Amino acid sequence: MAIKDIKEISERVLPLAALSVLLLFAILILSIIRTSIFGDVEPEKHIYFEIVFLLLLAVLGELAVNYLKQPSDMILMVLGMLMSASFMQLGFGFLSVLPLPFQIPSAPPDILRMEEIIHVFAQLGAVILLFKVGLHNRIERIFAIDNLVVAFAGVVVPFAAGYLYAISAGGDFAYSMFLGAALTATSVGVTVAILKEFKMLEERFAQIIIGAAVIDDVLGLLVLSFVINITDGAASLMPLIGTFVSAAVFLSGSILAGKYFIAYLDRKEMSPRRFLMALAFMLMYAYLAEFIKLSAIVGAFIAGIILNQSRHIKELEDKTYGLEMLFMPIFFISLGILVDVNALATYAVPILALTVIAMLTKIIPCGAAGLWAKLKAKEALLLGIGMAPRGEVALIVASIGLTTKVLSVSEYSIISAMALLTTFIVPPILNMLIKKD
Amino acid sequence: MAIKDIKEISERVLPLAALSVLLLFAILILSIIRTSIFGDVEPEKHIYFEIVFLLLLAVLGELAVNYLKQPSDMILMVLGMLMSASFMQLGFGFLSVLPLPFQIPSAPPDILRMEEIIHVFAQLGAVILLFKVGLHNRIERIFAIDNLVVAFAGVVVPFAAGYLYAISAGGDFAYSMFLGAALTATSVGVTVAILKEFKMLEERFAQIIIGAAVIDDVLGLLVLSFVINITDGAASLMPLIGTFVSAAVFLSGSILAGKYFIAYLDRKEMSPRRFLMALAFMLMYAYLAEFIKLSAIVGAFIAGIILNQSRHIKELEDKTYGLEMLFMPIFFISLGILVDVNALATYAVPILALTVIAMLTKIIPCGAAGLWAKLKAKEALLLGIGMAPRGEVALIVASIGLTTKVLSVSEYSIISAMALLTTFIVPPILNMLIKKD
């Protein structure tokens, strides 16, 4: 055979060979996916599959931004809900081939552990989100008088309304106090994400939302510790004072101490060591806040506003991009996964009533306070709606009520459904209102 | 009082107030740290503390680069070892106040779960490290003839030597085969990290190490499946062929399929969606490789060399920085934590003998193959030593031997100690040799 012949043959054979390798590769992938979904893969391998799956959902969410003109975070929450254990049980058995572990009602230990890992990823997502929001805020803007008024209005009115509603509906004293406490909660994670997507975080009403949310968290914590204290029977003022003092010391102390950290950080160029220190700083503040029963996201936010004064702010922003991209979508998907569709159906009436109360008792007082602070009517409305999501903060209050046996399981389900519903409703409403302009 | 007086008083009082707030803040932090170490913090909060602790260790590692002139990864492994459960039991009880969960010998479920999370973080660290190494490599360089020769030399000689050593030391056939298989393993993670710190990854010997390691992984997998097959009694060729075919299909198919992914990625600018796709691509390849029993890091490396051809390579590099910084130190610390100091003491003689054999059977044949490939003597030596760490790959082989009951617990301990020792010895030797120039 001449060299020319060999060349000719190889030119014909090579594409065929490549095609058959590609086909075999496709079959390999499909059979691996099949085993991953139906089969028994060791959990430490399966976690890769899990994360890939969640990241591909996040890609779907990003596609939604382009094609459905909806914020990606909202889509992710809905996708998460479609994968919740309760939704699966509603006769959507065919969807239970999906590989996520959350669906399986009686989960074996391995799967519980996997869920725990996803939960940690989700929490880190919320922490990094609020850290980055903090990076764009100045300390002076948080403790402004406007924010204080909005925060107070958004704590006093929901507490009173929740208490009165529960009492009038025949609830006992302890339940009514807990319901009031759950309604004071604020969780602006979704609001902030929506406003970020619309690039509105620099607007004044957005600044008020963020500032008031931080103050709200402190006030809500005080209310909760007051309620726990009073329903406990031992009506002493000490724990309340203790809670207040530790929150005050944390907020003021962390900001003062932060200046020294900035001084250290800015002394030299941004090295790997300094970046690691900044990450540790963020997580440390999240932990401290979580420890004294403020939420982790408040701590991360405080770390962010401190680092706002660093000259390395641009680099910090850029270098945390990958972390934000990996963890944040997982946060929104897990919010959706938490929804209990069965509870929604069983207690539809009280849940809807409570959700309406929850929405109105933030929209009206916070909106009014916004008008007082000389916002335009539209902005005051956005402010009120933005403050309405109760999110994981109310979930925590409800779970404390459940573990201390103050709340029954059905009362717990109602409160947690309200917390998630308010979190679900707000993004589409904000979306609609903002787009109307 | 005149305004001047008020101003004067406030000028004196304010610094004092700030100081006392700082003091209170310091007390708050110290008492939180104290509770975190000794007390009972819920695991989902404690994970923040855990990560902060590991990140601060990573900062220590970075400091070591400046002050001790040692590679940070090595320091991290040593720090990890100092925190291993076995080291704690050696009368270093005072160190057991350290917050890491790994130390507690009889771990309750919560702590097991925490360990699992740290393990996942560590694995992601190794995956991202090899992905980034892949980003700097071209496909053609991997399957070069030089790499093939080095890889073969580094598989045949250790297998034969391990088998003969075990037989002559009175081991049975199955144990001897497993020992041979464990000695063929290659885990170049630490080598690559050291060479990266010295900015030597572009040198030819470094390229050969990386290429040969990928081929070695395939060969090692074949040896393992051969050994499992033959010690199983059922001497059939089918599983061996199956293993080989799936590895070959994965390697060639993934590279061919990768071109389509690059085409998609490069069509537009690097959006969040495209970045998420790239992350999912990396983790998917890691999972596929892990699934067909190659290691996850080989899959991540292949994903990296594919993305090397993307025009977005610089952006991919920059945007994964945060992920690398968070996860990679955790990988090296966990390697150290795995060391069982008790086993080292109990089986000192066989472990040392085996470690010497392990080192020589990579250094001599791979070094010789390096000389054949026209490397300088020094470079050939670095190549041989760089190929010597057995790392987690040999650990996996040993654990398969343990679960299939071919290996006894003491045989398992000896092999795993050898795997970790070779991984520990290599960084300081490389460090010394490179610095001698």
PDB file of C-alpha atoms in Angstrom, chain A residues 18 21-22 24-25 28-29 32-33 35-36 41 44-49 51-52 55-56 58-59 62-63 66 112-113 116-117 119-121 123-124 127 246 249-250 252-254 256-257 260 271-273 275-277 279-280 283-288 290-292 296 319 321-323 325-327, chain B residues 18 21-22 24-25 28-29 32-33 35-36 41 44-49 51-52 55-56 58-59 62-63 66 112-113 116-117 119-121 123-124 127 246 249-250 252-254 256-257 260 271-273 275-277 279-280 283-288 290-292 296 319 321-323 325-327:
ATOM      1  CA  ALA A  18     -14.346   9.490  16.739  1.00  0.00           C
ATOM      2  CA  VAL A  21     -16.047   6.774  20.728  1.00  0.00           C
ATOM      3  CA  LEU A  22     -18.463   9.663  21.264  1.00  0.00           C
ATOM      4  CA  LEU A  24     -19.757   4.919  23.612  1.00  0.00           C
ATOM      5  CA  PHE A  25     -19.024   7.938  25.832  1.00  0.00           C
ATOM      6  CA  LEU A  28     -21.251   5.463  29.476  1.00  0.00           C
ATOM      7  CA  ILE A  29     -22.591   8.790  30.760  1.00  0.00           C
ATOM      8  CA  ILE A  32     -23.726   6.354  35.030  1.00  0.00           C
ATOM      9  CA  ILE A  33     -26.578   8.841  35.356  1.00  0.00           C
ATOM     10  CA  THR A  35     -27.106   4.252  38.283  1.00  0.00           C
ATOM     11  CA  SER A  36     -26.694   7.551  40.127  1.00  0.00           C
ATOM     12  CA  VAL A  41     -23.554   4.945  44.821  1.00  0.00           C
ATOM     13  CA  GLU A  44     -18.935  10.420  49.185  1.00  0.00           C
ATOM     14  CA  LYS A  45     -18.978   9.955  45.435  1.00  0.00           C
ATOM     15  CA  HIS A  46     -22.627  10.880  45.082  1.00  0.00           C
ATOM     16  CA  ILE A  47     -22.074  14.343  46.532  1.00  0.00           C
ATOM     17  CA  TYR A  48     -20.358  15.389  43.268  1.00  0.00           C
ATOM     18  CA  PHE A  49     -23.416  14.287  41.345  1.00  0.00           C
ATOM     19  CA  ILE A  51     -23.689  19.429  43.388  1.00  0.00           C
ATOM     20  CA  VAL A  52     -23.568  19.066  39.608  1.00  0.00           C
ATOM     21  CA  LEU A  55     -25.464  23.746  39.575  1.00  0.00           C
ATOM     22  CA  LEU A  56     -27.339  22.695  36.456  1.00  0.00           C
ATOM     23  CA  ALA A  58     -28.751  27.164  38.740  1.00  0.00           C
ATOM     24  CA  VAL A  59     -27.954  27.297  35.016  1.00  0.00           C
ATOM     25  CA  GLU A  62     -29.878  31.888  34.754  1.00  0.00           C
ATOM     26  CA  LEU A  63     -31.603  30.906  31.506  1.00  0.00           C
ATOM     27  CA  ASN A  66     -33.026  35.720  29.686  1.00  0.00           C
ATOM     28  CA  LEU A 112     -29.394  12.630  56.120  1.00  0.00           C
ATOM     29  CA  ARG A 113     -25.691  13.325  56.061  1.00  0.00           C
ATOM     30  CA  GLU A 116     -26.642  18.190  56.003  1.00  0.00           C
ATOM     31  CA  ILE A 117     -23.857  18.916  53.527  1.00  0.00           C
ATOM     32  CA  HIS A 119     -27.622  22.570  54.078  1.00  0.00           C
ATOM     33  CA  VAL A 120     -24.140  23.810  54.990  1.00  0.00           C
ATOM     34  CA  PHE A 121     -23.564  24.843  51.374  1.00  0.00           C
ATOM     35  CA  GLN A 123     -26.012  28.540  54.606  1.00  0.00           C
ATOM     36  CA  LEU A 124     -22.641  29.532  53.207  1.00  0.00           C
ATOM     37  CA  VAL A 127     -23.568  34.251  54.272  1.00  0.00           C
ATOM     38  CA  SER A 246     -24.503  40.849  74.117  1.00  0.00           C
ATOM     39  CA  VAL A 249     -21.569  44.621  72.512  1.00  0.00           C
ATOM     40  CA  PHE A 250     -21.285  42.481  69.395  1.00  0.00           C
ATOM     41  CA  SER A 252     -20.563  48.063  68.411  1.00  0.00           C
ATOM     42  CA  GLY A 253     -17.512  46.011  69.399  1.00  0.00           C
ATOM     43  CA  SER A 254     -17.230  44.223  66.072  1.00  0.00           C
ATOM     44  CA  LEU A 256     -14.699  49.089  66.428  1.00  0.00           C
ATOM     45  CA  ALA A 257     -12.472  46.001  66.286  1.00  0.00           C
ATOM     46  CA  TYR A 260      -7.801  47.196  63.382  1.00  0.00           C
ATOM     47  CA  SER A 271      -1.757  38.124  49.238  1.00  0.00           C
ATOM     48  CA  PRO A 272      -3.300  34.640  49.586  1.00  0.00           C
ATOM     49  CA  ARG A 273      -2.729  35.009  53.332  1.00  0.00           C
ATOM     50  CA  PHE A 275      -7.481  36.774  51.415  1.00  0.00           C
ATOM     51  CA  LEU A 276      -7.691  33.771  53.734  1.00  0.00           C
ATOM     52  CA  MET A 277      -7.813  36.164  56.686  1.00  0.00           C
ATOM     53  CA  LEU A 279     -12.615  34.804  54.501  1.00  0.00           C
ATOM     54  CA  ALA A 280     -11.952  33.751  58.091  1.00  0.00           C
ATOM     55  CA  LEU A 283     -17.062  33.376  58.755  1.00  0.00           C
ATOM     56  CA  MET A 284     -15.948  34.344  62.261  1.00  0.00           C
ATOM     57  CA  TYR A 285     -18.395  37.238  62.373  1.00  0.00           C
ATOM     58  CA  ALA A 286     -21.132  34.973  60.977  1.00  0.00           C
ATOM     59  CA  TYR A 287     -20.390  32.479  63.725  1.00  0.00           C
ATOM     60  CA  LEU A 288     -20.296  35.102  66.498  1.00  0.00           C
ATOM     61  CA  GLU A 290     -25.180  33.095  65.111  1.00  0.00           C
ATOM     62  CA  PHE A 291     -23.801  32.220  68.526  1.00  0.00           C
ATOM     63  CA  ILE A 292     -25.397  35.139  70.341  1.00  0.00           C
ATOM     64  CA  ALA A 296     -25.246  34.335  60.658  1.00  0.00           C
ATOM     65  CA  LYS A 319     -12.036  36.848  44.346  1.00  0.00           C
ATOM     66  CA  TYR A 321     -17.057  35.414  42.786  1.00  0.00           C
ATOM     67  CA  GLY A 322     -16.546  31.657  42.537  1.00  0.00           C
ATOM     68  CA  LEU A 323     -17.768  31.088  46.084  1.00  0.00           C
ATOM     69  CA  MET A 325     -21.587  31.241  42.213  1.00  0.00           C
ATOM     70  CA  LEU A 326     -21.197  27.832  43.845  1.00  0.00           C
ATOM     71  CA  PHE A 327     -23.075  28.383  47.099  1.00  0.00           C
TER      72      PHE A 327
ATOM     73  CA  ALA B  18     -14.634  52.821  72.818  1.00  0.00           C
ATOM     74  CA  VAL B  21     -16.666  48.378  74.333  1.00  0.00           C
ATOM     75  CA  LEU B  22     -13.589  46.788  72.766  1.00  0.00           C
ATOM     76  CA  LEU B  24     -16.315  43.786  76.404  1.00  0.00           C
ATOM     77  CA  PHE B  25     -16.133  42.586  72.791  1.00  0.00           C
ATOM     78  CA  LEU B  28     -17.496  38.148  74.473  1.00  0.00           C
ATOM     79  CA  ILE B  29     -15.272  36.577  71.798  1.00  0.00           C
ATOM     80  CA  ILE B  32     -17.663  32.262  72.783  1.00  0.00           C
ATOM     81  CA  ILE B  33     -14.405  30.564  71.821  1.00  0.00           C
ATOM     82  CA  THR B  35     -17.850  27.526  74.793  1.00  0.00           C
ATOM     83  CA  SER B  36     -17.122  26.484  71.216  1.00  0.00           C
ATOM     84  CA  VAL B  41     -22.819  24.184  70.314  1.00  0.00           C
ATOM     85  CA  GLU B  44     -24.925  23.555  62.210  1.00  0.00           C
ATOM     86  CA  LYS B  45     -23.530  26.592  63.971  1.00  0.00           C
ATOM     87  CA  HIS B  46     -20.282  24.892  64.891  1.00  0.00           C
ATOM     88  CA  ILE B  47     -19.384  24.268  61.256  1.00  0.00           C
ATOM     89  CA  TYR B  48     -18.597  27.989  60.863  1.00  0.00           C
ATOM     90  CA  PHE B  49     -16.210  27.790  63.779  1.00  0.00           C
ATOM     91  CA  ILE B  51     -14.045  26.331  58.886  1.00  0.00           C
ATOM     92  CA  VAL B  52     -12.698  29.495  60.519  1.00  0.00           C
ATOM     93  CA  LEU B  55      -8.732  28.806  57.493  1.00  0.00           C
ATOM     94  CA  LEU B  56      -6.652  30.262  60.303  1.00  0.00           C
ATOM     95  CA  ALA B  58      -4.144  27.900  56.394  1.00  0.00           C
ATOM     96  CA  VAL B  59      -3.019  31.435  57.296  1.00  0.00           C
ATOM     97  CA  GLU B  62       1.033  30.908  54.452  1.00  0.00           C
ATOM     98  CA  LEU B  63       3.090  32.558  57.191  1.00  0.00           C
ATOM     99  CA  ASN B  66       7.574  33.607  54.519  1.00  0.00           C
ATOM    100  CA  LEU B 112     -19.348  12.137  62.297  1.00  0.00           C
ATOM    101  CA  ARG B 113     -21.527  14.312  60.156  1.00  0.00           C
ATOM    102  CA  GLU B 116     -18.092  14.181  56.586  1.00  0.00           C
ATOM    103  CA  ILE B 117     -18.586  17.836  55.676  1.00  0.00           C
ATOM    104  CA  HIS B 119     -14.106  15.540  54.091  1.00  0.00           C
ATOM    105  CA  VAL B 120     -16.277  16.828  51.250  1.00  0.00           C
ATOM    106  CA  PHE B 121     -14.537  20.211  51.458  1.00  0.00           C
ATOM    107  CA  GLN B 123     -12.133  16.442  48.280  1.00  0.00           C
ATOM    108  CA  LEU B 124     -13.363  19.559  46.531  1.00  0.00           C
ATOM    109  CA  VAL B 127     -10.507  18.500  42.645  1.00  0.00           C
ATOM    110  CA  SER B 246     -14.624   2.055  30.384  1.00  0.00           C
ATOM    111  CA  VAL B 249     -13.908   5.306  26.598  1.00  0.00           C
ATOM    112  CA  PHE B 250     -13.978   7.887  29.379  1.00  0.00           C
ATOM    113  CA  SER B 252     -10.936   9.521  24.812  1.00  0.00           C
ATOM    114  CA  GLY B 253     -14.676  10.236  24.822  1.00  0.00           C
ATOM    115  CA  SER B 254     -14.442  13.032  27.404  1.00  0.00           C
ATOM    116  CA  LEU B 256     -13.673  14.486  22.168  1.00  0.00           C
ATOM    117  CA  ALA B 257     -16.931  15.616  23.807  1.00  0.00           C
ATOM    118  CA  TYR B 260     -18.315  20.723  21.857  1.00  0.00           C
ATOM    119  CA  SER B 271     -21.628  35.137  31.901  1.00  0.00           C
ATOM    120  CA  PRO B 272     -22.640  33.732  35.298  1.00  0.00           C
ATOM    121  CA  ARG B 273     -24.433  30.978  33.397  1.00  0.00           C
ATOM    122  CA  PHE B 275     -19.258  30.040  34.670  1.00  0.00           C
ATOM    123  CA  LEU B 276     -21.791  27.782  36.391  1.00  0.00           C
ATOM    124  CA  MET B 277     -21.638  25.451  33.387  1.00  0.00           C
ATOM    125  CA  LEU B 279     -18.061  24.463  37.377  1.00  0.00           C
ATOM    126  CA  ALA B 280     -20.665  21.797  36.651  1.00  0.00           C
ATOM    127  CA  LEU B 283     -17.532  18.364  38.924  1.00  0.00           C
ATOM    128  CA  MET B 284     -19.286  16.154  36.372  1.00  0.00           C
ATOM    129  CA  TYR B 285     -15.961  14.908  35.011  1.00  0.00           C
ATOM    130  CA  ALA B 286     -14.704  14.384  38.571  1.00  0.00           C
ATOM    131  CA  TYR B 287     -17.794  12.331  39.298  1.00  0.00           C
ATOM    132  CA  LEU B 288     -17.581  10.286  36.096  1.00  0.00           C
ATOM    133  CA  GLU B 290     -14.655   8.554  40.355  1.00  0.00           C
ATOM    134  CA  PHE B 291     -17.578   6.440  39.244  1.00  0.00           C
ATOM    135  CA  ILE B 292     -15.572   4.258  36.869  1.00  0.00           C
ATOM    136  CA  ALA B 296     -12.003  12.293  40.973  1.00  0.00           C
ATOM    137  CA  LYS B 319     -12.970  33.342  39.157  1.00  0.00           C
ATOM    138  CA  TYR B 321      -9.531  31.710  43.061  1.00  0.00           C
ATOM    139  CA  GLY B 322     -11.892  31.933  46.036  1.00  0.00           C
ATOM    140  CA  LEU B 323     -12.873  28.275  45.737  1.00  0.00           C
ATOM    141  CA  MET B 325      -8.412  29.349  48.671  1.00  0.00           C
ATOM    142  CA  LEU B 326     -11.299  27.970  50.720  1.00  0.00           C
ATOM    143  CA  PHE B 327     -11.063  24.279  49.874  1.00  0.00           C
TER     144      PHE B 327
END
